[in-house]
Short mmCIF file of C-alpha atoms (C1' of nucleotides) in Angstrom, two decimals:
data_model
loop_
_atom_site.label_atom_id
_atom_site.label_comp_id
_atom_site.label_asym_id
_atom_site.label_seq_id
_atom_site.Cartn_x
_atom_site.Cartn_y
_atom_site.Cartn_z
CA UNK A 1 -17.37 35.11 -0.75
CA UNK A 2 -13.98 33.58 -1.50
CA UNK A 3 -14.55 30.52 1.17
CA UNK A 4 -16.70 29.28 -1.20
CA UNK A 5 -14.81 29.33 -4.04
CA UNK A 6 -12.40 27.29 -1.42
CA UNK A 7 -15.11 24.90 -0.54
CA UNK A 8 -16.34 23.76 -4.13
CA UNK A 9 -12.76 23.18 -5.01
CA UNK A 10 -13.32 20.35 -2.10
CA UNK A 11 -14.22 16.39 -3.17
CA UNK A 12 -17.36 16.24 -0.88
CA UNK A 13 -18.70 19.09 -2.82
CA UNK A 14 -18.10 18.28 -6.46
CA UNK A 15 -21.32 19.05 -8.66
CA UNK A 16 -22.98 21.15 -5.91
CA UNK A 17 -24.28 24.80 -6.76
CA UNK A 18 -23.49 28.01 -4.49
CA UNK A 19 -27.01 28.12 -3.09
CA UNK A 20 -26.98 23.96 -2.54
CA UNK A 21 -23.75 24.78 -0.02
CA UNK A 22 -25.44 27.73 1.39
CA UNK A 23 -28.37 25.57 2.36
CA UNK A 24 -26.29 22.38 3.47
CA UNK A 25 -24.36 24.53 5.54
CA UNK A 26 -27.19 25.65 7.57
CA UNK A 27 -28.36 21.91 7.76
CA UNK A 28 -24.96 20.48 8.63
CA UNK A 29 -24.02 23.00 11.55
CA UNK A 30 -20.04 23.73 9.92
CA UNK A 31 -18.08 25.87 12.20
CA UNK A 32 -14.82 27.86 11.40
CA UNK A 33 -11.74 27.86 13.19
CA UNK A 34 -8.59 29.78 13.10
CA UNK A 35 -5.36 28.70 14.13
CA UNK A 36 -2.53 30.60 14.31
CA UNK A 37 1.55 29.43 12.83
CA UNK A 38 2.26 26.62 15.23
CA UNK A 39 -0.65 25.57 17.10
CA UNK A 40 -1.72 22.29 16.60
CA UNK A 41 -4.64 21.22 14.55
CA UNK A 42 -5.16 18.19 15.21
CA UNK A 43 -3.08 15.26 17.43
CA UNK A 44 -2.05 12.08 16.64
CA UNK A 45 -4.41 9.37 18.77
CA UNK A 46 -6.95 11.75 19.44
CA UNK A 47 -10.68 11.51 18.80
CA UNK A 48 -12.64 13.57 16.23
CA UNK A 49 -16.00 13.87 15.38
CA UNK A 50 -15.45 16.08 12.44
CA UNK A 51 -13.92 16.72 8.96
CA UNK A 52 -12.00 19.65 8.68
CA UNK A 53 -11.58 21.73 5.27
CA UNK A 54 -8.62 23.75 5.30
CA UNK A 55 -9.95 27.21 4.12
CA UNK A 56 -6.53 29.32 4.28
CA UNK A 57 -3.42 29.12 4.97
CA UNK A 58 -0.75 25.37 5.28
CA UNK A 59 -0.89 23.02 7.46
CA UNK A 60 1.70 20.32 7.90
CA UNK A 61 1.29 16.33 8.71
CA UNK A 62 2.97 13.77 10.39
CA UNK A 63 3.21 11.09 12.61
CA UNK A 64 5.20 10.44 15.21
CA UNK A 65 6.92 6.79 15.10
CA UNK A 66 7.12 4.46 18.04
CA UNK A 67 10.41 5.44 18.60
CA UNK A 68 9.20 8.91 19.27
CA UNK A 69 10.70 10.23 15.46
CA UNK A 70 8.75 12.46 13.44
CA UNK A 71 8.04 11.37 10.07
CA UNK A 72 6.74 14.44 7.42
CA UNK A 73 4.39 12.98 5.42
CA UNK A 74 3.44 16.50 3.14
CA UNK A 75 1.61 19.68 3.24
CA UNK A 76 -2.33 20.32 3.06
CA UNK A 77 -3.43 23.73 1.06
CA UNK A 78 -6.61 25.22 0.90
CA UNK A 79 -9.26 22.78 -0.07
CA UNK A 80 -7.46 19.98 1.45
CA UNK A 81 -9.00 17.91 3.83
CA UNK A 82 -8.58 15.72 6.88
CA UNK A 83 -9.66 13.36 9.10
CA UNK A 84 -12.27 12.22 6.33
CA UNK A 85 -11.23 8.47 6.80
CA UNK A 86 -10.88 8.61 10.51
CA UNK A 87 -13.99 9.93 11.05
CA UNK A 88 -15.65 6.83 10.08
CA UNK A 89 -14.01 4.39 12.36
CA UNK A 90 -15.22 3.12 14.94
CA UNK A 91 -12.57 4.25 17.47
CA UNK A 92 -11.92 7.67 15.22
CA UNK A 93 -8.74 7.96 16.47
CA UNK A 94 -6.81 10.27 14.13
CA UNK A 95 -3.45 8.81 12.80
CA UNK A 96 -1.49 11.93 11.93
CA UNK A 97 -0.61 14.92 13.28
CA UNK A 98 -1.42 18.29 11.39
CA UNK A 99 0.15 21.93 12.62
CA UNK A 100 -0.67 25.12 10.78
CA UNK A 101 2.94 26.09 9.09
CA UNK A 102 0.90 29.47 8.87
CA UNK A 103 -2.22 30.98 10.20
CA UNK A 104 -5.04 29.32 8.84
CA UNK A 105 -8.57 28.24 8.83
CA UNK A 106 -10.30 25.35 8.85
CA UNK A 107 -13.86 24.30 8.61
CA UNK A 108 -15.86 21.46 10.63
CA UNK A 109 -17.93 19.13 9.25
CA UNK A 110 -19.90 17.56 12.00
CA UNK A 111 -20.22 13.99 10.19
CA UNK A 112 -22.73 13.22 12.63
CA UNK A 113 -25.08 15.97 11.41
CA UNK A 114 -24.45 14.37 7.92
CA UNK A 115 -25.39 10.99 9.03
CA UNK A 116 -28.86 12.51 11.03
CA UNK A 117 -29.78 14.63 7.98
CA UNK A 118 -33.26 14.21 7.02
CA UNK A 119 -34.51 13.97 3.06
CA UNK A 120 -32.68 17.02 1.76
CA UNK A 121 -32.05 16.85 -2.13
CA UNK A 122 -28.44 17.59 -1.47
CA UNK A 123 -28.06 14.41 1.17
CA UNK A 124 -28.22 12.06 -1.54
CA UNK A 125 -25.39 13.86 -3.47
CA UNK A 126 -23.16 14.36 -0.39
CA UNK A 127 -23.48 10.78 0.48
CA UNK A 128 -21.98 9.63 -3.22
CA UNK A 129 -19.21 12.27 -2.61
CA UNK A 130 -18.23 11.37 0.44
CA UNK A 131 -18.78 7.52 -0.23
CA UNK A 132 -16.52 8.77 -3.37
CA UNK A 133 -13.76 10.01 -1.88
CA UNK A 134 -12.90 6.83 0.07
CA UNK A 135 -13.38 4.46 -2.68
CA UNK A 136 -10.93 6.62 -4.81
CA UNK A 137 -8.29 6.43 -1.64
CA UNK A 138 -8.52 2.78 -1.54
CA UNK A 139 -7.90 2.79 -5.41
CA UNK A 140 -4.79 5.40 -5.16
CA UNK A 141 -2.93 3.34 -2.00
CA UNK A 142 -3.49 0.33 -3.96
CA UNK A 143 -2.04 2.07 -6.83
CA UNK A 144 0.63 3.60 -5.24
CA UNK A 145 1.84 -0.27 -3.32
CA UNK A 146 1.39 -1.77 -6.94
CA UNK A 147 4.76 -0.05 -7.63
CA UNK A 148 6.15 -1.05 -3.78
CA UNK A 149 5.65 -4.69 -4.43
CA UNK A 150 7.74 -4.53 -7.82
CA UNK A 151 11.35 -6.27 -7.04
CA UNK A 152 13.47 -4.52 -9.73
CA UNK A 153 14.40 -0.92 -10.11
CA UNK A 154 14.15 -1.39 -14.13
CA UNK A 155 10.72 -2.51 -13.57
CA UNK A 156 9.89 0.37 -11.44
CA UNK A 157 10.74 2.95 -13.49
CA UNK A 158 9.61 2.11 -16.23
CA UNK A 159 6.03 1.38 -14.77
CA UNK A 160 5.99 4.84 -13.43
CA UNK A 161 7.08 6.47 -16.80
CA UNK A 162 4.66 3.98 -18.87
CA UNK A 163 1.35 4.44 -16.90
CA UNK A 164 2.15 8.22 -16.76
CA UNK A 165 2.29 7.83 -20.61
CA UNK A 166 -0.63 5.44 -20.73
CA UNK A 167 -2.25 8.14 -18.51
CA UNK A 168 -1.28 11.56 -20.70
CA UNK A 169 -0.58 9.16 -24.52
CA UNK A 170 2.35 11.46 -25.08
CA UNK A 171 5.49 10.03 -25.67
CA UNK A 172 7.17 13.36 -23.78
CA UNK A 173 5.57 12.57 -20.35
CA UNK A 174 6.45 15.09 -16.82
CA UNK A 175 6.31 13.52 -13.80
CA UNK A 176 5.92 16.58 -11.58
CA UNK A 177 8.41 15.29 -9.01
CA UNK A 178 12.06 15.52 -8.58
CA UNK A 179 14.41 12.63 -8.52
CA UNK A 180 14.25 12.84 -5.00
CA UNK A 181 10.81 12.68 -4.39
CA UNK A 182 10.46 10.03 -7.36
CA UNK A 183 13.22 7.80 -5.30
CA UNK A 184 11.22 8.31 -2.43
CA UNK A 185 7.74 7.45 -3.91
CA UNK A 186 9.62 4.25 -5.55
CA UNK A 187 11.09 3.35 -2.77
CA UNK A 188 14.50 3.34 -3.64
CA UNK A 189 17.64 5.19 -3.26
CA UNK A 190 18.29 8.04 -5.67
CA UNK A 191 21.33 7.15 -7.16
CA UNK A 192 20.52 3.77 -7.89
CA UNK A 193 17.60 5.02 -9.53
CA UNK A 194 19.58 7.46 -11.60
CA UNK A 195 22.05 5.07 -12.32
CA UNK A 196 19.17 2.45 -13.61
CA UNK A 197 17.80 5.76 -15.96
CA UNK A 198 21.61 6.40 -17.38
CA UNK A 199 21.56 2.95 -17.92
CA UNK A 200 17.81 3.47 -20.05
CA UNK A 201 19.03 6.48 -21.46
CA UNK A 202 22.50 4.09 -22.78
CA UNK A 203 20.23 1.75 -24.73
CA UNK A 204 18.34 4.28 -26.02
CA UNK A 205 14.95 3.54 -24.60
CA UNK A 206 14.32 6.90 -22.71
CA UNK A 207 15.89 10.23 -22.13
CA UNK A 208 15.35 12.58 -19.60
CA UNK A 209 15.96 16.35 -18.78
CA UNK A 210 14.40 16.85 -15.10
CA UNK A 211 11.02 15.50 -14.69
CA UNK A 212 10.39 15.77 -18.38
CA UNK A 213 11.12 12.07 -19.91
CA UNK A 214 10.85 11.18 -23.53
CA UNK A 215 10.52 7.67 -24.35
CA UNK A 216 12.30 6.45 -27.42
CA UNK A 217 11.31 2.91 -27.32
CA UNK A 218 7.86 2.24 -26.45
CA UNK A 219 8.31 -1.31 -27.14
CA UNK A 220 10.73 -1.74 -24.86
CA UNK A 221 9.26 0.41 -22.36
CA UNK A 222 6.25 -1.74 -22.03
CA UNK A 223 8.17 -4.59 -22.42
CA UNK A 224 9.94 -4.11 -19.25
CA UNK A 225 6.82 -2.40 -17.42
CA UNK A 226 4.63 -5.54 -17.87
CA UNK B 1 -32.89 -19.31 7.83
CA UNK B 2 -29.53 -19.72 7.31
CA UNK B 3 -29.08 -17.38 5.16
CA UNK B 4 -29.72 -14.86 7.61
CA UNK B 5 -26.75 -15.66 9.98
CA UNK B 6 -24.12 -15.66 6.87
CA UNK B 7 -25.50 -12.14 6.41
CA UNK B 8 -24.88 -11.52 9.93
CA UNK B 9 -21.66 -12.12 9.43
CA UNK B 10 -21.19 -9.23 6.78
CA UNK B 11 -19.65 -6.09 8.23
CA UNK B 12 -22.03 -4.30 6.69
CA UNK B 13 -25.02 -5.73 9.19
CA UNK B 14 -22.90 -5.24 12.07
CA UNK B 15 -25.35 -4.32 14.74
CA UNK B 16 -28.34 -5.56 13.01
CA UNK B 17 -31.14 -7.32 14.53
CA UNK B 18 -32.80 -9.84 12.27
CA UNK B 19 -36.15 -8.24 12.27
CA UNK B 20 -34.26 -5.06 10.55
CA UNK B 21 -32.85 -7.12 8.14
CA UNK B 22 -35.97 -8.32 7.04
CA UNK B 23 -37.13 -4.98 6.69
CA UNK B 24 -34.03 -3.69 5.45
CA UNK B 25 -34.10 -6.23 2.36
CA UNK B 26 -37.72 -4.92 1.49
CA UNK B 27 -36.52 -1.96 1.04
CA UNK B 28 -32.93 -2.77 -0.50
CA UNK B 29 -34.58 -5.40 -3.18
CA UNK B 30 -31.71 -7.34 -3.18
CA UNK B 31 -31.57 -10.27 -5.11
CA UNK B 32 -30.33 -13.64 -5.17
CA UNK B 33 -28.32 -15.09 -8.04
CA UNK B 34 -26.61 -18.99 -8.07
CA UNK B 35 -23.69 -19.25 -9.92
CA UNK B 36 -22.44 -23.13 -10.91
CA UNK B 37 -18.86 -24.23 -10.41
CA UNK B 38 -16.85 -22.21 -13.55
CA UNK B 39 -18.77 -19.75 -13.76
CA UNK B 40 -17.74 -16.16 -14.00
CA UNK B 41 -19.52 -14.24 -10.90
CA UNK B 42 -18.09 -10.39 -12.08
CA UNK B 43 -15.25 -9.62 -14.90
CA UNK B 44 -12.14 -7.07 -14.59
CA UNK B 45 -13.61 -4.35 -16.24
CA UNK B 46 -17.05 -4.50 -16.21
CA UNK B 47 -19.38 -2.25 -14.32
CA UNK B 48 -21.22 -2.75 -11.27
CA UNK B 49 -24.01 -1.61 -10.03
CA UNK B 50 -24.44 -3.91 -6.56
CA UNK B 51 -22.57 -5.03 -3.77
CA UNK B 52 -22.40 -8.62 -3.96
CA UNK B 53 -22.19 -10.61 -0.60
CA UNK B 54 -21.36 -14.27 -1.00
CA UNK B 55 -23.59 -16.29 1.17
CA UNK B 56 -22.86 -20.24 -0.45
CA UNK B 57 -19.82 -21.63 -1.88
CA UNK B 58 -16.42 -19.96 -2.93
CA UNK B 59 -15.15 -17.67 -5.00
CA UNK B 60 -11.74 -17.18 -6.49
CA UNK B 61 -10.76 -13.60 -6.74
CA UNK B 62 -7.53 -12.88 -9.79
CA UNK B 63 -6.22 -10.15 -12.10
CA UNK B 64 -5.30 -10.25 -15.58
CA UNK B 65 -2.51 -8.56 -15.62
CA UNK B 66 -1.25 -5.61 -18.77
CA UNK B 67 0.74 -8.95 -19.93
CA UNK B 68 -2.16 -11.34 -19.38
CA UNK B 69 -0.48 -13.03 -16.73
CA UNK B 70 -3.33 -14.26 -13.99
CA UNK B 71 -2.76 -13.34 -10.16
CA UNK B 72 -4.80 -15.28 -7.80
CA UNK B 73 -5.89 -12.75 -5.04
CA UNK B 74 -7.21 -15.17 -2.49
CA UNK B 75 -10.43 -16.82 -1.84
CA UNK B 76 -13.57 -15.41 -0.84
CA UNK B 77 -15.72 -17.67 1.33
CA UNK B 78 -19.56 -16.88 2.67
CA UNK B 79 -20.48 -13.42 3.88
CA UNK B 80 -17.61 -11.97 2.29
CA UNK B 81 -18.12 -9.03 -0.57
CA UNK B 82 -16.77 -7.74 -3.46
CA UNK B 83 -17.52 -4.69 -5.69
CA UNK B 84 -18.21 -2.73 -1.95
CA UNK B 85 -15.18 0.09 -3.08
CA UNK B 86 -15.66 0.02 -6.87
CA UNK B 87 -19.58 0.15 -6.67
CA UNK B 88 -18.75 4.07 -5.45
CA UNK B 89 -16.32 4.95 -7.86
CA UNK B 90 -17.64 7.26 -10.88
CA UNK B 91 -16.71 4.18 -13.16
CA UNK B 92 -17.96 1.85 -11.56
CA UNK B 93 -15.71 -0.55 -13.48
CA UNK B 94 -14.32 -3.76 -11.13
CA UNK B 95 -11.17 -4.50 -10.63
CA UNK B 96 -10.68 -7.92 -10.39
CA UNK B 97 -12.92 -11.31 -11.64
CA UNK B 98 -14.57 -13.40 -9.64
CA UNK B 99 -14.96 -17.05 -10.39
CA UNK B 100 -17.09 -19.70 -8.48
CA UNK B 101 -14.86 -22.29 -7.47
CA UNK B 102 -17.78 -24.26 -6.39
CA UNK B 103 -21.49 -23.73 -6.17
CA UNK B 104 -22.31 -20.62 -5.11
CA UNK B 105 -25.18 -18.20 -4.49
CA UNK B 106 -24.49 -14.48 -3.84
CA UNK B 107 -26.37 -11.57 -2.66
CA UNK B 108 -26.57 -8.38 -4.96
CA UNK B 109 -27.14 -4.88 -2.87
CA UNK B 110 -28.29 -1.96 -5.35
CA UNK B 111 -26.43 0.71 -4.03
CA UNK B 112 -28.69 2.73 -5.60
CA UNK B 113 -31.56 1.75 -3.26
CA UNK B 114 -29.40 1.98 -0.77
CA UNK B 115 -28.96 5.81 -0.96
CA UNK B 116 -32.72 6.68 -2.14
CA UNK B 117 -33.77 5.38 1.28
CA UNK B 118 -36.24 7.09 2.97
CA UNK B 119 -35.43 8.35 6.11
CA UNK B 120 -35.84 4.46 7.59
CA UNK B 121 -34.42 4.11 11.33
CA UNK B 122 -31.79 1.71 10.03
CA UNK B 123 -30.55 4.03 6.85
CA UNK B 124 -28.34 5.83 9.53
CA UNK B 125 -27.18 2.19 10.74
CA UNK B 126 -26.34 0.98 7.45
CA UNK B 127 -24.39 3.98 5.76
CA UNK B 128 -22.35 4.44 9.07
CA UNK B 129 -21.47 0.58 8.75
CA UNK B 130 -20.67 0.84 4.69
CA UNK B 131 -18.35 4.12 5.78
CA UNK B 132 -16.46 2.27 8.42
CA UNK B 133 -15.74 -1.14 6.27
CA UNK B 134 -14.54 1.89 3.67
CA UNK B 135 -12.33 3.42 6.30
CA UNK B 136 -11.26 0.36 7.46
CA UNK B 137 -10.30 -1.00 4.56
CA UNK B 138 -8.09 2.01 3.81
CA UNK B 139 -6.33 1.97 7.23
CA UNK B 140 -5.45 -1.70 5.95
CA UNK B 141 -4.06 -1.14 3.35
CA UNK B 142 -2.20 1.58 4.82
CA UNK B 143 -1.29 -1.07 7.54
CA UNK B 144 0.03 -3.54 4.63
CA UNK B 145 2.28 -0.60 3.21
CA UNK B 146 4.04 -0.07 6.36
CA UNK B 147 5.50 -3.36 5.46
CA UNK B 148 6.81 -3.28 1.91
CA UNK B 149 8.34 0.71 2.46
CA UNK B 150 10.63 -1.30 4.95
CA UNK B 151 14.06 -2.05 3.27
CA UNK B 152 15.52 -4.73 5.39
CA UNK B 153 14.74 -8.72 6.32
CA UNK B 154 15.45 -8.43 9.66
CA UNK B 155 13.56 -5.08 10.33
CA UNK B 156 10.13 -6.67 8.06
CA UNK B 157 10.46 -9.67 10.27
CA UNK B 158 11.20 -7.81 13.75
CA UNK B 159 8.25 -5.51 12.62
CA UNK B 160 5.80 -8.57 11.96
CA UNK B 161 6.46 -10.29 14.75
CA UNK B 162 6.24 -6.92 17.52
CA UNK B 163 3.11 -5.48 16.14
CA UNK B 164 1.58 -9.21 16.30
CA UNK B 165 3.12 -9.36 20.18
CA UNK B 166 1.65 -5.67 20.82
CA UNK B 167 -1.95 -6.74 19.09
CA UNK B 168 -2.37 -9.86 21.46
CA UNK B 169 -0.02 -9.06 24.65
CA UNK B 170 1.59 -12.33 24.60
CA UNK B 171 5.41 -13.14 23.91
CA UNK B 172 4.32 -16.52 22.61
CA UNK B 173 2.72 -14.98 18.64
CA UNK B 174 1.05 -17.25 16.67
CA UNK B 175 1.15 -16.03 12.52
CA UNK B 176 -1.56 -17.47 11.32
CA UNK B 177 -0.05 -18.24 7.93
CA UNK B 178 2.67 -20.59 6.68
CA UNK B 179 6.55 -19.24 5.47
CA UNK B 180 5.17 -18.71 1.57
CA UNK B 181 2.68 -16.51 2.80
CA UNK B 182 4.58 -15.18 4.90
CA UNK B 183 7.33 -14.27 2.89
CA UNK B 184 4.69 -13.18 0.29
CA UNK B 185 3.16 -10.55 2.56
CA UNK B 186 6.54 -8.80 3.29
CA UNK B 187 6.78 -9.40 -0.25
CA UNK B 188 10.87 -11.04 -0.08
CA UNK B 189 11.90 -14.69 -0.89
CA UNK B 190 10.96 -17.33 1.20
CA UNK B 191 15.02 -18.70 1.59
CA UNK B 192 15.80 -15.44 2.52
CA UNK B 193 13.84 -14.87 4.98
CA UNK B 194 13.70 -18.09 6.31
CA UNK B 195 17.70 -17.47 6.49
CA UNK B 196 17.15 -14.18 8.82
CA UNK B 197 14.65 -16.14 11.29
CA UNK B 198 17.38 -18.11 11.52
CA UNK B 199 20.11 -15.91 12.60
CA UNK B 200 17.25 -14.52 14.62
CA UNK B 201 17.23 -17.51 16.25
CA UNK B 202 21.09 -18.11 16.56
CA UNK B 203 21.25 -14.08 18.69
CA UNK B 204 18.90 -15.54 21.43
CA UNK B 205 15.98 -12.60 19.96
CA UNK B 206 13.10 -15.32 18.48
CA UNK B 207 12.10 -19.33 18.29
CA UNK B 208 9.79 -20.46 16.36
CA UNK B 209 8.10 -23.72 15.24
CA UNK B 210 5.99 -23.96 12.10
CA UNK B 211 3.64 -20.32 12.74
CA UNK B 212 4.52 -20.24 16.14
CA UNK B 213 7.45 -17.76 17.46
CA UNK B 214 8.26 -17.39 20.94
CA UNK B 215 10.34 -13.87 21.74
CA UNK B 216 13.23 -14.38 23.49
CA UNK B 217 14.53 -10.95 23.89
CA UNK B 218 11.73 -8.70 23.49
CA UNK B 219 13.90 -5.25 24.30
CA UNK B 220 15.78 -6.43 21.23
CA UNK B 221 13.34 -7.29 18.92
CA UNK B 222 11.34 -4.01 19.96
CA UNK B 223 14.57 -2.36 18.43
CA UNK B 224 14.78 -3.75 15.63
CA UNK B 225 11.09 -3.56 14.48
CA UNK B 226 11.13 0.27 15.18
"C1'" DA C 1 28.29 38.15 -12.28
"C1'" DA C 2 29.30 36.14 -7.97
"C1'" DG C 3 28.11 33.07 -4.69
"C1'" DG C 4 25.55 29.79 -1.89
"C1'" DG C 5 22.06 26.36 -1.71
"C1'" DT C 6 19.82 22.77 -4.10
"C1'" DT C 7 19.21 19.30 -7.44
"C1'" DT C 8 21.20 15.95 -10.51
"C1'" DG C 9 24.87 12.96 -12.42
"C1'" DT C 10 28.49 9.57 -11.49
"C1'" DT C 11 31.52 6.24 -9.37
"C1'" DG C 12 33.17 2.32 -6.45
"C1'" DC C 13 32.62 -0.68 -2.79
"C1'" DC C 14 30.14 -3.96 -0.33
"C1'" DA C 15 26.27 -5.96 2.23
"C1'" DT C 16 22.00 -7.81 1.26
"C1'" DA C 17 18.82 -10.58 -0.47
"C1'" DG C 18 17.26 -13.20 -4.68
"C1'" DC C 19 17.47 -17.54 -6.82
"C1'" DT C 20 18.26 -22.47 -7.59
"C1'" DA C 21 18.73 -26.62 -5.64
"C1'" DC C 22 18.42 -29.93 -2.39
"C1'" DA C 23 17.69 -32.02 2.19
"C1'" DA C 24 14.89 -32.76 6.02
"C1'" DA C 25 10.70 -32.84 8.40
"C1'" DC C 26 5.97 -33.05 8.48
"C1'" DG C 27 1.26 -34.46 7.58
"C1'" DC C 28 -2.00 -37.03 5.33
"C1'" DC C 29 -4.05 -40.94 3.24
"C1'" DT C 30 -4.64 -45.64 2.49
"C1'" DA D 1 3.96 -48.54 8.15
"C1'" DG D 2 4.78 -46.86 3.74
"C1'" DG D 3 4.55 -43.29 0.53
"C1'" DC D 4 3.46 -38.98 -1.63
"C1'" DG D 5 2.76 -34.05 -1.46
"C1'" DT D 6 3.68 -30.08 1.07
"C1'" DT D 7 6.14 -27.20 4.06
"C1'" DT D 8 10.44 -25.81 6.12
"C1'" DG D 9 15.49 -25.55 6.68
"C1'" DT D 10 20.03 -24.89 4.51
"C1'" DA D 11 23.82 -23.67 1.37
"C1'" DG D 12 26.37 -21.31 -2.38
"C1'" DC D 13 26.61 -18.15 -5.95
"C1'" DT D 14 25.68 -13.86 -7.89
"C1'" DA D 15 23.24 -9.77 -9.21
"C1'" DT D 16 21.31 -5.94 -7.29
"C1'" DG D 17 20.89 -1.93 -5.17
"C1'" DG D 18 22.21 0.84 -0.88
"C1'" DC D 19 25.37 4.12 0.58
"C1'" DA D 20 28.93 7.57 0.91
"C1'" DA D 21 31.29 10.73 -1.55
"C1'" DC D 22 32.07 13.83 -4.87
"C1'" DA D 23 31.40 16.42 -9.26
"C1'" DA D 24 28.64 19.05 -12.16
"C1'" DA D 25 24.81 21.65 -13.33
"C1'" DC D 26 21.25 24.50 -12.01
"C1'" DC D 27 18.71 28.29 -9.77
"C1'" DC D 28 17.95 32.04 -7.00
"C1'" DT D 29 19.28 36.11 -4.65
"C1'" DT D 30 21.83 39.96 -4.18
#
DNA sequence: AAGGGTTTGTTGCCATAGCTACAAACGCCT
DNA sequence: AGGCGTTTGTAGCTATGGCAACAAACCCTT
């Protein structure tokens, strides 16, 4: 059944066999849900007691600011999950909003069942997954402000292309993002940014065709990135 | 003992009665290592198999930087951790180094004892405690982020000072840290900023004396901040 | 191949904030 | 009380990057 196929495509269930789910999910109590296009998921400053896997379809997120605007903050496909971090708090008040942009389904993972389960083989293994999947958040926001603490645009970019390249060790790195969305993860304004990369391109240290950038100059890449 | 209340302390005993933690250590064996003044507690890089829990002394927590510039990340004083994120990761490799700035003695947790536990009646306790400092810490750092994605002085400082006024309910916010730090944790210059408190000051929205900043005109500060 | 929507390149102007430097105030310590 | 180290206030100059506006290239769709 394809929902499987869906599930071990999930974090929580890395390096677990087909017949270890089957069994877990028996323990653990999951439920399905549908939702059709539109209806809410889950709302902002509400309680949950439960991950949810999206199984099929989209669902969008984001929060609504203090001043009552809506800020998009991307899409979840099938595999996706949320409420994973909020489950944990003490308060478990969800910080996001999520609405399916398309029927879809979602299963619920009571975290309390996960936290009663008794000696199973498989608890020990869900634990490290799940205990997994935060630490690797923490690491990828702290990542991700290491390049919103940098001052200069220079310095930004070139960070982002050189760990991309540290990352791949091509010199012909894609970024999988358009200048847009790599302003936007910067935190800059777009043509700035493209007039700091003309200005790269000028003294001959990268060029760039869309998200496909070849560095010419490694040394001065790094140089700058440092 | 004394040890026992520093332990206390540590989020991850939170609810503990010290009877449990007795037990608790039996079954943990955790260990107790002294580190002298200079010495190296954990290097960047290395790999971890504990979470260590400070109970005497300090440590001083830095990164060596890609350039091998060092960049003090703060002090850790008793029942304090480190290693509690990386310690999950598939690596297991640290982040940072730790270095006793004094005498210390720290408490090492195997983590792997930690999930082989037999179904004790404090297992439950303890993994829902490690999964909330996990979730809490990434709500932090989300918290932190909300900060630096802001573009202007006036809105960082607006921002600072409401969501400090909304946390405690009072109009009369005390920081908690001087203008360096300060300015460091909106990540701008100090001159700068100190520049926009001032004109803050001039429009009749803020006062302040040393971390102390009386609102003036709360419906315009709310404005700004949002 | 035409046409409309989107993404990218490019420019100029200007407000913002960084930086250096210094002055003033403060807080300890003896 | 004097003095030294630290924190805070203040000013001027300048580089940086935001922003609006437009041009060019691209990509679908029909």
């Amino acid at each position: 059944m394809k929902i499987l196929r869906l599930i071990k495509k999930n974090r929580l269930f890395e390096n677990f066999e087909d017949k270890e789910i089957n069994v877990l999910f028996d323990n653990l109590k999951g439920r399905i849900v549908k939702f059709s296009r539109g209806m809410i998921v889950a709302a902002q400053g509400t309680q949950i007691e439960e991950i949810g896997i999206l199984l099929s379809g989209t669902l969008v997120k984001f929060i609504v600011k203090s001043d009552g605007a809506r800020e998009a903050q991307g899409t979840l496909l099938g595999g996706d999950m949320f409420g994973d971090t909020e489950v944990f708090l003490k308060d478990k008040l969800i910080r996001a909003s999520y609405v399916a942009a398309e029927d879809a389904a979602v299963l619920y993972l009571p975290t309390e069942h996960i936290l009663n389960m008794g000696d199973s083989p498989y608890r020990k293994k869900l634990m490290e997954n799940i205990l997994a999947t935060l630490a690797e958040k923490i690491i990828a926001i702290g990542k991700d402000s290491e390049y919103l603490i940098i001052k200069s645009m220079r310095h930004k970019i070139a960070k982002l292309i050189y760990d991309k390249h540290l990352e791949t060790g091509v010199l012909n790195v894609e970024l999988g993002i358009n200048r847009n969305e790599m302003a936007e993860y910067l935190n800059v304004s777009r043509p700035s940014m493209s007039r700091e990369m003309m200005r790269m391109r000028d003294e001959g240290i990268i060029d760039f065709w869309k998200d496909k950038i070849t560095i010419n100059d490694l040394v001065k890449l790094r140089e700058i990135a440092k």
